[in-house]
Amino acid sequence: MALNITSGKVSRAQRVVLYGSEGIGKTTLSASMPDPIVIDLEDGSTHLDVRRIANPGTWDSLLSLIDEIVQSAGICKTVVIDTADKAEAMCIDHICNKFKKAGLEDFGYGKGYQYLAEEYARLLTACDKLIAVGVNVVFIAHAKMRKMELPDEQGAFDRWELKLSKQVSPLIKEWPDALLFLNYKTMVIQGKSEMDKAKAHGGKRVIYTSHSPVWDAKNRHNLPEEMELCYNSIAPIFGGVPEQMSLLEMLQKKLADANFTEEDLRKVVAAKGHFPLETPIAEYPEDFITSWIFPHWDKISQVIMDTPEHMPF
């Protein structure tokens, strides 16, 4: 029998898991992926202009639905399962109904949880069939915080984890090519003098791609450890090249990431005597954006955050 030896990189569809805090934008990010269809188990995509398939209702129907998409793989390039934790609840209902039990604890000796791991693995196997026919698979999952105490050390810390059982969580973490944690990054800024208290500002949305003591993450694409939460950041996962943004788009993104409005910026610009308050930022010359706004962004941000409407109570 001849050995089938190959070399070089192999291009294929990708397995991705996005998890993070409530309302961070997991479903919105997934809707930006290549030609997606969302299997909407939680009605989380109703505010988006995206193709979706409503909750099939039962575990067996969910597995059958994925098989149907495998047979019609050309209808999309990405399948988004929203969410992994809702799928787990459906899986538990299926097992309990099958064995006529009120809950997994009723099986005794941990057997119910063993059934859960085995049954949930069937979903991942079904998703691997999608990968095989060239369809990306993206799981969305919620996150929860758990208090961690290290042995032989004092103190404890909060850690973000997948909001899944101890049986399913390892399966979901091991399966993907990219496990991405989405969260808000809070920046602490010192006051103008040493007597002033430091203030927490920002709330910038970011993607973490590497493991940390306070979250799980990984990727096989050499992504930066921390990235802005947008599709441009993760485009390389799917073989895409990030689109070049215009200066105006870059400026608007800076404002959005900092939770500032265009009016906030216009007030600072007007106070410095550069342009009247009513001048839209879209009419700012490009050389003004590159030579004044971007180089002085930290100072501009501080001025905005020191205004009464942005100061924390």
PDB file of C-alpha atoms in Angstrom:
ATOM      1  CA  MET A   1       0.000   0.000   0.000  1.00  0.00           C
ATOM      2  CA  ALA A   2       1.510   3.339  -1.080  1.00  0.00           C
ATOM      3  CA  LEU A   3       1.836   6.059   1.528  1.00  0.00           C
ATOM      4  CA  ASN A   4      -0.164   9.183   0.684  1.00  0.00           C
ATOM      5  CA  ILE A   5       2.336  11.817   1.809  1.00  0.00           C
ATOM      6  CA  THR A   6       1.661  15.504   1.212  1.00  0.00           C
ATOM      7  CA  SER A   7       3.436  18.705   2.249  1.00  0.00           C
ATOM      8  CA  GLY A   8       2.754  22.402   2.611  1.00  0.00           C
ATOM      9  CA  LYS A   9      -0.201  24.257   4.049  1.00  0.00           C
ATOM     10  CA  VAL A  10      -3.683  22.892   3.437  1.00  0.00           C
ATOM     11  CA  SER A  11      -6.506  25.378   2.975  1.00  0.00           C
ATOM     12  CA  ARG A  12      -9.807  24.279   4.515  1.00  0.00           C
ATOM     13  CA  ALA A  13     -12.901  25.593   6.250  1.00  0.00           C
ATOM     14  CA  GLN A  14     -12.420  26.803   9.814  1.00  0.00           C
ATOM     15  CA  ARG A  15     -13.799  25.866  13.228  1.00  0.00           C
ATOM     16  CA  VAL A  16     -14.298  28.952  15.407  1.00  0.00           C
ATOM     17  CA  VAL A  17     -15.776  29.517  18.872  1.00  0.00           C
ATOM     18  CA  LEU A  18     -16.675  33.034  20.037  1.00  0.00           C
ATOM     19  CA  TYR A  19     -17.547  33.522  23.690  1.00  0.00           C
ATOM     20  CA  GLY A  20     -17.822  36.527  25.936  1.00  0.00           C
ATOM     21  CA  SER A  21     -19.871  38.687  28.243  1.00  0.00           C
ATOM     22  CA  GLU A  22     -23.526  39.513  27.609  1.00  0.00           C
ATOM     23  CA  GLY A  23     -24.165  42.061  24.850  1.00  0.00           C
ATOM     24  CA  ILE A  24     -20.529  42.302  23.740  1.00  0.00           C
ATOM     25  CA  GLY A  25     -21.422  41.701  20.069  1.00  0.00           C
ATOM     26  CA  LYS A  26     -20.806  37.991  19.490  1.00  0.00           C
ATOM     27  CA  THR A  27     -23.745  37.476  17.124  1.00  0.00           C
ATOM     28  CA  THR A  28     -23.058  40.738  15.290  1.00  0.00           C
ATOM     29  CA  LEU A  29     -19.442  39.693  14.685  1.00  0.00           C
ATOM     30  CA  SER A  30     -20.485  36.264  13.441  1.00  0.00           C
ATOM     31  CA  ALA A  31     -22.931  37.874  11.009  1.00  0.00           C
ATOM     32  CA  SER A  32     -19.961  39.592   9.343  1.00  0.00           C
ATOM     33  CA  MET A  33     -18.287  36.305   8.469  1.00  0.00           C
ATOM     34  CA  PRO A  34     -18.237  34.881   4.932  1.00  0.00           C
ATOM     35  CA  ASP A  35     -21.768  34.283   3.587  1.00  0.00           C
ATOM     36  CA  PRO A  36     -23.289  33.126   6.902  1.00  0.00           C
ATOM     37  CA  ILE A  37     -26.465  31.326   7.885  1.00  0.00           C
ATOM     38  CA  VAL A  38     -27.333  31.544  11.582  1.00  0.00           C
ATOM     39  CA  ILE A  39     -28.994  28.599  13.300  1.00  0.00           C
ATOM     40  CA  ASP A  40     -30.726  30.858  15.789  1.00  0.00           C
ATOM     41  CA  LEU A  41     -31.437  28.793  18.889  1.00  0.00           C
ATOM     42  CA  GLU A  42     -31.953  31.890  21.092  1.00  0.00           C
ATOM     43  CA  ASP A  43     -33.515  34.434  18.690  1.00  0.00           C
ATOM     44  CA  GLY A  44     -30.324  36.454  19.085  1.00  0.00           C
ATOM     45  CA  SER A  45     -30.036  37.510  15.436  1.00  0.00           C
ATOM     46  CA  THR A  46     -33.439  39.102  14.960  1.00  0.00           C
ATOM     47  CA  HIS A  47     -31.929  42.620  14.998  1.00  0.00           C
ATOM     48  CA  LEU A  48     -29.508  41.759  12.193  1.00  0.00           C
ATOM     49  CA  ASP A  49     -29.963  41.643   8.419  1.00  0.00           C
ATOM     50  CA  VAL A  50     -28.731  38.081   8.096  1.00  0.00           C
ATOM     51  CA  ARG A  51     -30.055  34.775   6.800  1.00  0.00           C
ATOM     52  CA  ARG A  52     -31.205  32.598   9.667  1.00  0.00           C
ATOM     53  CA  ILE A  53     -32.862  29.284  10.469  1.00  0.00           C
ATOM     54  CA  ALA A  54     -35.184  29.324  13.467  1.00  0.00           C
ATOM     55  CA  ASN A  55     -34.696  26.987  16.399  1.00  0.00           C
ATOM     56  CA  PRO A  56     -35.498  23.476  15.078  1.00  0.00           C
ATOM     57  CA  GLY A  57     -36.978  22.661  18.485  1.00  0.00           C
ATOM     58  CA  THR A  58     -35.365  19.331  19.349  1.00  0.00           C
ATOM     59  CA  TRP A  59     -31.886  17.866  19.511  1.00  0.00           C
ATOM     60  CA  ASP A  60     -32.536  15.312  16.782  1.00  0.00           C
ATOM     61  CA  SER A  61     -33.964  18.040  14.547  1.00  0.00           C
ATOM     62  CA  LEU A  62     -30.827  20.139  15.080  1.00  0.00           C
ATOM     63  CA  LEU A  63     -28.571  17.257  14.007  1.00  0.00           C
ATOM     64  CA  SER A  64     -30.812  16.561  11.011  1.00  0.00           C
ATOM     65  CA  LEU A  65     -30.724  20.245  10.049  1.00  0.00           C
ATOM     66  CA  ILE A  66     -26.928  20.231   9.956  1.00  0.00           C
ATOM     67  CA  ASP A  67     -26.986  17.104   7.779  1.00  0.00           C
ATOM     68  CA  GLU A  68     -29.351  18.898   5.385  1.00  0.00           C
ATOM     69  CA  ILE A  69     -26.927  21.804   5.094  1.00  0.00           C
ATOM     70  CA  VAL A  70     -24.109  19.320   4.384  1.00  0.00           C
ATOM     71  CA  GLN A  71     -26.168  17.971   1.491  1.00  0.00           C
ATOM     72  CA  SER A  72     -26.771  21.540   0.247  1.00  0.00           C
ATOM     73  CA  ALA A  73     -23.368  22.969   1.125  1.00  0.00           C
ATOM     74  CA  GLY A  74     -23.435  25.582  -1.640  1.00  0.00           C
ATOM     75  CA  ILE A  75     -26.150  27.604   0.130  1.00  0.00           C
ATOM     76  CA  CYS A  76     -23.625  29.258   2.458  1.00  0.00           C
ATOM     77  CA  LYS A  77     -19.948  29.516   3.373  1.00  0.00           C
ATOM     78  CA  THR A  78     -20.393  29.734   7.149  1.00  0.00           C
ATOM     79  CA  VAL A  79     -22.835  28.126   9.590  1.00  0.00           C
ATOM     80  CA  VAL A  80     -23.235  29.961  12.906  1.00  0.00           C
ATOM     81  CA  ILE A  81     -24.711  28.033  15.842  1.00  0.00           C
ATOM     82  CA  ASP A  82     -26.122  30.561  18.310  1.00  0.00           C
ATOM     83  CA  THR A  83     -25.534  29.353  21.024  1.00  0.00           C
ATOM     84  CA  ALA A  84     -23.466  26.376  22.243  1.00  0.00           C
ATOM     85  CA  ASP A  85     -25.078  26.605  25.680  1.00  0.00           C
ATOM     86  CA  LYS A  86     -28.620  26.519  24.262  1.00  0.00           C
ATOM     87  CA  ALA A  87     -27.595  23.473  22.235  1.00  0.00           C
ATOM     88  CA  GLU A  88     -26.382  21.864  25.467  1.00  0.00           C
ATOM     89  CA  ALA A  89     -29.775  22.481  27.098  1.00  0.00           C
ATOM     90  CA  MET A  90     -31.469  20.821  24.109  1.00  0.00           C
ATOM     91  CA  CYS A  91     -29.074  17.899  24.411  1.00  0.00           C
ATOM     92  CA  ILE A  92     -29.895  17.465  28.118  1.00  0.00           C
ATOM     93  CA  ASP A  93     -33.642  17.533  27.366  1.00  0.00           C
ATOM     94  CA  HIS A  94     -33.117  14.876  24.697  1.00  0.00           C
ATOM     95  CA  ILE A  95     -31.234  12.563  27.073  1.00  0.00           C
ATOM     96  CA  CYS A  96     -33.724  12.986  29.919  1.00  0.00           C
ATOM     97  CA  ASN A  97     -36.711  12.401  27.631  1.00  0.00           C
ATOM     98  CA  LYS A  98     -35.059   9.344  26.097  1.00  0.00           C
ATOM     99  CA  PHE A  99     -34.453   7.695  29.477  1.00  0.00           C
ATOM    100  CA  LYS A 100     -37.508   9.217  31.177  1.00  0.00           C
ATOM    101  CA  LYS A 101     -35.495  11.060  33.818  1.00  0.00           C
ATOM    102  CA  ALA A 102     -36.247  14.426  35.444  1.00  0.00           C
ATOM    103  CA  GLY A 103     -32.596  15.495  35.239  1.00  0.00           C
ATOM    104  CA  LEU A 104     -29.060  14.233  34.721  1.00  0.00           C
ATOM    105  CA  GLU A 105     -28.569  13.758  38.460  1.00  0.00           C
ATOM    106  CA  ASP A 106     -31.294  11.111  38.448  1.00  0.00           C
ATOM    107  CA  PHE A 107     -29.046   8.703  36.513  1.00  0.00           C
ATOM    108  CA  GLY A 108     -26.684   8.325  39.464  1.00  0.00           C
ATOM    109  CA  TYR A 109     -22.914   7.767  39.562  1.00  0.00           C
ATOM    110  CA  GLY A 110     -22.358  10.537  36.993  1.00  0.00           C
ATOM    111  CA  LYS A 111     -23.769   8.398  34.187  1.00  0.00           C
ATOM    112  CA  GLY A 112     -26.095  11.174  33.014  1.00  0.00           C
ATOM    113  CA  TYR A 113     -23.164  13.516  32.497  1.00  0.00           C
ATOM    114  CA  GLN A 114     -21.311  10.784  30.628  1.00  0.00           C
ATOM    115  CA  TYR A 115     -24.296  10.493  28.303  1.00  0.00           C
ATOM    116  CA  LEU A 116     -24.211  14.283  27.871  1.00  0.00           C
ATOM    117  CA  ALA A 117     -20.576  14.312  26.746  1.00  0.00           C
ATOM    118  CA  GLU A 118     -21.137  11.430  24.344  1.00  0.00           C
ATOM    119  CA  GLU A 119     -24.280  12.937  22.854  1.00  0.00           C
ATOM    120  CA  TYR A 120     -22.873  16.464  22.497  1.00  0.00           C
ATOM    121  CA  ALA A 121     -19.880  15.004  20.667  1.00  0.00           C
ATOM    122  CA  ARG A 122     -22.365  13.942  17.964  1.00  0.00           C
ATOM    123  CA  LEU A 123     -23.037  17.636  17.260  1.00  0.00           C
ATOM    124  CA  LEU A 124     -19.331  18.343  16.797  1.00  0.00           C
ATOM    125  CA  THR A 125     -19.029  15.298  14.527  1.00  0.00           C
ATOM    126  CA  ALA A 126     -21.929  16.623  12.439  1.00  0.00           C
ATOM    127  CA  CYS A 127     -20.191  20.012  12.242  1.00  0.00           C
ATOM    128  CA  ASP A 128     -16.995  18.308  11.071  1.00  0.00           C
ATOM    129  CA  LYS A 129     -18.992  17.093   8.072  1.00  0.00           C
ATOM    130  CA  LEU A 130     -19.663  20.748   7.234  1.00  0.00           C
ATOM    131  CA  ILE A 131     -15.929  21.462   7.495  1.00  0.00           C
ATOM    132  CA  ALA A 132     -15.263  18.563   5.134  1.00  0.00           C
ATOM    133  CA  VAL A 133     -17.487  20.091   2.433  1.00  0.00           C
ATOM    134  CA  GLY A 134     -15.874  23.526   2.787  1.00  0.00           C
ATOM    135  CA  VAL A 135     -18.308  25.277   5.153  1.00  0.00           C
ATOM    136  CA  ASN A 136     -16.917  27.215   8.140  1.00  0.00           C
ATOM    137  CA  VAL A 137     -18.585  26.492  11.481  1.00  0.00           C
ATOM    138  CA  VAL A 138     -18.840  29.141  14.201  1.00  0.00           C
ATOM    139  CA  PHE A 139     -20.185  28.458  17.685  1.00  0.00           C
ATOM    140  CA  ILE A 140     -21.311  31.377  19.831  1.00  0.00           C
ATOM    141  CA  ALA A 141     -21.253  30.841  23.590  1.00  0.00           C
ATOM    142  CA  HIS A 142     -21.919  32.848  26.724  1.00  0.00           C
ATOM    143  CA  ALA A 143     -19.292  33.370  29.410  1.00  0.00           C
ATOM    144  CA  LYS A 144     -19.483  33.230  33.186  1.00  0.00           C
ATOM    145  CA  MET A 145     -17.105  34.298  35.966  1.00  0.00           C
ATOM    146  CA  ARG A 146     -15.828  31.829  38.542  1.00  0.00           C
ATOM    147  CA  LYS A 147     -13.767  32.478  41.652  1.00  0.00           C
ATOM    148  CA  MET A 148     -10.403  30.703  41.408  1.00  0.00           C
ATOM    149  CA  GLU A 149      -8.154  29.884  44.341  1.00  0.00           C
ATOM    150  CA  LEU A 150      -4.656  28.637  43.613  1.00  0.00           C
ATOM    151  CA  PRO A 151      -3.241  25.926  45.905  1.00  0.00           C
ATOM    152  CA  ASP A 152      -0.498  26.977  48.337  1.00  0.00           C
ATOM    153  CA  GLU A 153      -1.067  30.635  47.514  1.00  0.00           C
ATOM    154  CA  GLN A 154      -3.030  33.349  49.257  1.00  0.00           C
ATOM    155  CA  GLY A 155      -5.919  35.189  47.691  1.00  0.00           C
ATOM    156  CA  ALA A 156      -8.226  34.425  44.773  1.00  0.00           C
ATOM    157  CA  PHE A 157      -9.156  35.900  41.412  1.00  0.00           C
ATOM    158  CA  ASP A 158     -12.100  35.912  39.023  1.00  0.00           C
ATOM    159  CA  ARG A 159     -11.800  33.849  35.869  1.00  0.00           C
ATOM    160  CA  TRP A 160     -13.935  33.903  32.732  1.00  0.00           C
ATOM    161  CA  GLU A 161     -15.138  30.499  31.542  1.00  0.00           C
ATOM    162  CA  LEU A 162     -17.543  29.076  28.994  1.00  0.00           C
ATOM    163  CA  LYS A 163     -21.058  28.918  30.403  1.00  0.00           C
ATOM    164  CA  LEU A 164     -21.196  25.175  29.827  1.00  0.00           C
ATOM    165  CA  SER A 165     -21.059  22.038  31.937  1.00  0.00           C
ATOM    166  CA  LYS A 166     -17.753  20.467  32.990  1.00  0.00           C
ATOM    167  CA  GLN A 167     -18.419  17.723  30.449  1.00  0.00           C
ATOM    168  CA  VAL A 168     -19.187  19.876  27.388  1.00  0.00           C
ATOM    169  CA  SER A 169     -16.802  22.788  28.015  1.00  0.00           C
ATOM    170  CA  PRO A 170     -13.614  20.747  27.304  1.00  0.00           C
ATOM    171  CA  LEU A 171     -15.141  19.462  24.060  1.00  0.00           C
ATOM    172  CA  ILE A 172     -15.902  22.974  22.843  1.00  0.00           C
ATOM    173  CA  LYS A 173     -12.456  24.262  23.852  1.00  0.00           C
ATOM    174  CA  GLU A 174     -10.544  21.459  22.139  1.00  0.00           C
ATOM    175  CA  TRP A 175     -12.564  21.356  18.918  1.00  0.00           C
ATOM    176  CA  PRO A 176     -11.948  24.760  17.233  1.00  0.00           C
ATOM    177  CA  ASP A 177      -9.033  26.195  15.291  1.00  0.00           C
ATOM    178  CA  ALA A 178      -9.708  29.484  17.059  1.00  0.00           C
ATOM    179  CA  LEU A 179     -11.229  29.963  20.514  1.00  0.00           C
ATOM    180  CA  LEU A 180     -11.733  33.721  20.876  1.00  0.00           C
ATOM    181  CA  PHE A 181     -12.714  35.567  24.055  1.00  0.00           C
ATOM    182  CA  LEU A 182     -14.624  38.844  23.582  1.00  0.00           C
ATOM    183  CA  ASN A 183     -14.758  41.377  26.390  1.00  0.00           C
ATOM    184  CA  TYR A 184     -14.659  45.047  27.354  1.00  0.00           C
ATOM    185  CA  LYS A 185     -11.251  46.512  28.145  1.00  0.00           C
ATOM    186  CA  THR A 186     -11.360  49.153  30.866  1.00  0.00           C
ATOM    187  CA  MET A 187      -8.543  51.696  31.004  1.00  0.00           C
ATOM    188  CA  VAL A 188      -7.507  53.383  34.251  1.00  0.00           C
ATOM    189  CA  ILE A 189      -6.319  56.961  33.677  1.00  0.00           C
ATOM    190  CA  GLN A 190      -4.497  59.001  36.302  1.00  0.00           C
ATOM    191  CA  GLY A 191      -5.795  62.507  37.047  1.00  0.00           C
ATOM    192  CA  LYS A 192      -3.990  65.685  36.104  1.00  0.00           C
ATOM    193  CA  SER A 193      -2.130  65.815  39.421  1.00  0.00           C
ATOM    194  CA  GLU A 194      -0.885  63.237  41.897  1.00  0.00           C
ATOM    195  CA  MET A 195      -3.667  64.281  44.268  1.00  0.00           C
ATOM    196  CA  ASP A 196      -6.374  63.383  41.748  1.00  0.00           C
ATOM    197  CA  LYS A 197      -7.845  59.897  41.903  1.00  0.00           C
ATOM    198  CA  ALA A 198      -7.377  57.562  38.970  1.00  0.00           C
ATOM    199  CA  LYS A 199     -10.543  57.041  36.954  1.00  0.00           C
ATOM    200  CA  ALA A 200     -11.758  54.015  35.023  1.00  0.00           C
ATOM    201  CA  HIS A 201     -12.737  54.952  31.488  1.00  0.00           C
ATOM    202  CA  GLY A 202     -13.337  53.369  28.128  1.00  0.00           C
ATOM    203  CA  GLY A 203     -15.073  50.057  27.817  1.00  0.00           C
ATOM    204  CA  LYS A 204     -13.334  49.363  24.499  1.00  0.00           C
ATOM    205  CA  ARG A 205     -14.471  46.060  22.971  1.00  0.00           C
ATOM    206  CA  VAL A 206     -11.596  43.694  22.233  1.00  0.00           C
ATOM    207  CA  ILE A 207     -10.870  40.122  21.112  1.00  0.00           C
ATOM    208  CA  TYR A 208      -8.357  38.038  23.055  1.00  0.00           C
ATOM    209  CA  THR A 209      -6.742  35.228  21.056  1.00  0.00           C
ATOM    210  CA  SER A 210      -4.271  33.633  23.518  1.00  0.00           C
ATOM    211  CA  HIS A 211      -4.570  31.876  26.860  1.00  0.00           C
ATOM    212  CA  SER A 212      -4.456  33.938  30.040  1.00  0.00           C
ATOM    213  CA  PRO A 213      -4.866  33.048  33.717  1.00  0.00           C
ATOM    214  CA  VAL A 214      -8.258  34.791  33.592  1.00  0.00           C
ATOM    215  CA  TRP A 215      -9.651  33.371  30.324  1.00  0.00           C
ATOM    216  CA  ASP A 216      -9.219  30.556  27.791  1.00  0.00           C
ATOM    217  CA  ALA A 217      -8.314  31.414  24.192  1.00  0.00           C
ATOM    218  CA  LYS A 218      -6.213  30.011  21.363  1.00  0.00           C
ATOM    219  CA  ASN A 219      -5.672  30.324  17.624  1.00  0.00           C
ATOM    220  CA  ARG A 220      -3.609  28.659  14.905  1.00  0.00           C
ATOM    221  CA  HIS A 221      -3.235  31.767  12.768  1.00  0.00           C
ATOM    222  CA  ASN A 222      -0.576  33.790  14.629  1.00  0.00           C
ATOM    223  CA  LEU A 223      -3.075  36.529  15.442  1.00  0.00           C
ATOM    224  CA  PRO A 224      -2.095  39.319  17.851  1.00  0.00           C
ATOM    225  CA  GLU A 225      -2.939  38.490  21.462  1.00  0.00           C
ATOM    226  CA  GLU A 226      -5.370  41.425  21.629  1.00  0.00           C
ATOM    227  CA  MET A 227      -7.341  42.899  18.726  1.00  0.00           C
ATOM    228  CA  GLU A 228     -10.162  45.335  18.142  1.00  0.00           C
ATOM    229  CA  LEU A 229     -13.563  43.668  18.047  1.00  0.00           C
ATOM    230  CA  CYS A 230     -14.379  43.802  14.348  1.00  0.00           C
ATOM    231  CA  TYR A 231     -14.352  41.427  11.381  1.00  0.00           C
ATOM    232  CA  ASN A 232     -11.227  43.059   9.963  1.00  0.00           C
ATOM    233  CA  SER A 233      -9.297  41.661  12.928  1.00  0.00           C
ATOM    234  CA  ILE A 234     -10.274  38.042  12.322  1.00  0.00           C
ATOM    235  CA  ALA A 235     -10.422  38.110   8.498  1.00  0.00           C
ATOM    236  CA  PRO A 236      -7.100  36.187   8.256  1.00  0.00           C
ATOM    237  CA  ILE A 237      -8.771  33.174   9.907  1.00  0.00           C
ATOM    238  CA  PHE A 238     -10.919  32.769   6.808  1.00  0.00           C
ATOM    239  CA  GLY A 239      -8.151  33.570   4.344  1.00  0.00           C
ATOM    240  CA  GLY A 240      -9.328  37.140   3.884  1.00  0.00           C
ATOM    241  CA  VAL A 241      -7.264  40.296   3.762  1.00  0.00           C
ATOM    242  CA  PRO A 242      -8.403  43.127   6.059  1.00  0.00           C
ATOM    243  CA  GLU A 243      -9.978  45.924   4.082  1.00  0.00           C
ATOM    244  CA  GLN A 244      -8.212  49.258   4.136  1.00  0.00           C
ATOM    245  CA  MET A 245     -10.196  51.866   6.011  1.00  0.00           C
ATOM    246  CA  SER A 246     -10.427  55.496   5.009  1.00  0.00           C
ATOM    247  CA  LEU A 247      -9.162  58.146   7.430  1.00  0.00           C
ATOM    248  CA  LEU A 248     -12.757  59.133   8.204  1.00  0.00           C
ATOM    249  CA  GLU A 249     -13.677  55.485   8.929  1.00  0.00           C
ATOM    250  CA  MET A 250     -10.616  55.155  11.166  1.00  0.00           C
ATOM    251  CA  LEU A 251     -11.628  58.294  13.048  1.00  0.00           C
ATOM    252  CA  GLN A 252     -15.227  57.128  13.413  1.00  0.00           C
ATOM    253  CA  LYS A 253     -13.958  53.781  14.717  1.00  0.00           C
ATOM    254  CA  LYS A 254     -11.777  55.509  17.303  1.00  0.00           C
ATOM    255  CA  LEU A 255     -14.815  57.428  18.499  1.00  0.00           C
ATOM    256  CA  ALA A 256     -16.961  54.290  18.678  1.00  0.00           C
ATOM    257  CA  ASP A 257     -14.290  52.281  20.520  1.00  0.00           C
ATOM    258  CA  ALA A 258     -13.992  55.031  23.118  1.00  0.00           C
ATOM    259  CA  ASN A 259     -17.775  55.456  23.406  1.00  0.00           C
ATOM    260  CA  PHE A 260     -17.493  59.074  22.231  1.00  0.00           C
ATOM    261  CA  THR A 261     -19.845  60.854  19.833  1.00  0.00           C
ATOM    262  CA  GLU A 262     -18.912  62.984  16.843  1.00  0.00           C
ATOM    263  CA  GLU A 263     -20.277  65.972  18.771  1.00  0.00           C
ATOM    264  CA  ASP A 264     -17.784  65.264  21.575  1.00  0.00           C
ATOM    265  CA  LEU A 265     -14.937  65.608  19.096  1.00  0.00           C
ATOM    266  CA  ARG A 266     -16.427  68.647  17.358  1.00  0.00           C
ATOM    267  CA  LYS A 267     -16.624  70.474  20.716  1.00  0.00           C
ATOM    268  CA  VAL A 268     -12.914  69.913  21.364  1.00  0.00           C
ATOM    269  CA  VAL A 269     -11.949  70.954  17.838  1.00  0.00           C
ATOM    270  CA  ALA A 270     -14.094  74.090  18.092  1.00  0.00           C
ATOM    271  CA  ALA A 271     -12.712  74.968  21.549  1.00  0.00           C
ATOM    272  CA  LYS A 272      -9.206  74.874  20.110  1.00  0.00           C
ATOM    273  CA  GLY A 273     -10.282  77.220  17.316  1.00  0.00           C
ATOM    274  CA  HIS A 274      -9.718  74.861  14.393  1.00  0.00           C
ATOM    275  CA  PHE A 275     -13.245  74.573  12.935  1.00  0.00           C
ATOM    276  CA  PRO A 276     -16.702  75.841  13.932  1.00  0.00           C
ATOM    277  CA  LEU A 277     -18.764  73.527  16.132  1.00  0.00           C
ATOM    278  CA  GLU A 278     -21.272  72.898  13.351  1.00  0.00           C
ATOM    279  CA  THR A 279     -18.611  71.571  10.935  1.00  0.00           C
ATOM    280  CA  PRO A 280     -19.203  67.817  10.431  1.00  0.00           C
ATOM    281  CA  ILE A 281     -16.143  65.642  10.975  1.00  0.00           C
ATOM    282  CA  ALA A 282     -16.687  64.319   7.436  1.00  0.00           C
ATOM    283  CA  GLU A 283     -15.590  67.773   6.228  1.00  0.00           C
ATOM    284  CA  TYR A 284     -12.337  67.818   8.220  1.00  0.00           C
ATOM    285  CA  PRO A 285      -9.355  67.842   5.818  1.00  0.00           C
ATOM    286  CA  GLU A 286      -7.332  64.629   5.798  1.00  0.00           C
ATOM    287  CA  ASP A 287      -4.130  66.480   6.750  1.00  0.00           C
ATOM    288  CA  PHE A 288      -5.932  67.868   9.848  1.00  0.00           C
ATOM    289  CA  ILE A 289      -6.932  64.341  10.895  1.00  0.00           C
ATOM    290  CA  THR A 290      -3.423  62.959  10.389  1.00  0.00           C
ATOM    291  CA  SER A 291      -1.427  65.943  11.706  1.00  0.00           C
ATOM    292  CA  TRP A 292      -3.593  67.048  14.653  1.00  0.00           C
ATOM    293  CA  ILE A 293      -6.355  64.612  15.707  1.00  0.00           C
ATOM    294  CA  PHE A 294      -4.452  61.315  15.578  1.00  0.00           C
ATOM    295  CA  PRO A 295      -1.197  62.595  17.172  1.00  0.00           C
ATOM    296  CA  HIS A 296      -3.165  64.275  19.981  1.00  0.00           C
ATOM    297  CA  TRP A 297      -5.796  61.569  20.441  1.00  0.00           C
ATOM    298  CA  ASP A 298      -4.856  60.791  24.066  1.00  0.00           C
ATOM    299  CA  LYS A 299      -5.132  64.455  25.058  1.00  0.00           C
ATOM    300  CA  ILE A 300      -8.394  64.848  23.124  1.00  0.00           C
ATOM    301  CA  SER A 301      -9.776  61.764  24.901  1.00  0.00           C
ATOM    302  CA  GLN A 302      -8.807  63.172  28.284  1.00  0.00           C
ATOM    303  CA  VAL A 303     -10.549  66.485  27.539  1.00  0.00           C
ATOM    304  CA  ILE A 304     -13.725  64.643  26.506  1.00  0.00           C
ATOM    305  CA  MET A 305     -13.666  62.354  29.555  1.00  0.00           C
ATOM    306  CA  ASP A 306     -13.229  65.335  31.881  1.00  0.00           C
ATOM    307  CA  THR A 307     -16.511  66.862  30.703  1.00  0.00           C
ATOM    308  CA  PRO A 308     -19.428  66.416  33.158  1.00  0.00           C
ATOM    309  CA  GLU A 309     -21.424  64.075  30.906  1.00  0.00           C
ATOM    310  CA  HIS A 310     -18.516  61.603  30.714  1.00  0.00           C
ATOM    311  CA  MET A 311     -17.354  61.751  34.326  1.00  0.00           C
ATOM    312  CA  PRO A 312     -18.348  58.697  36.438  1.00  0.00           C
ATOM    313  CA  PHE A 313     -20.653  59.374  39.375  1.00  0.00           C
TER     314      PHE A 313
END
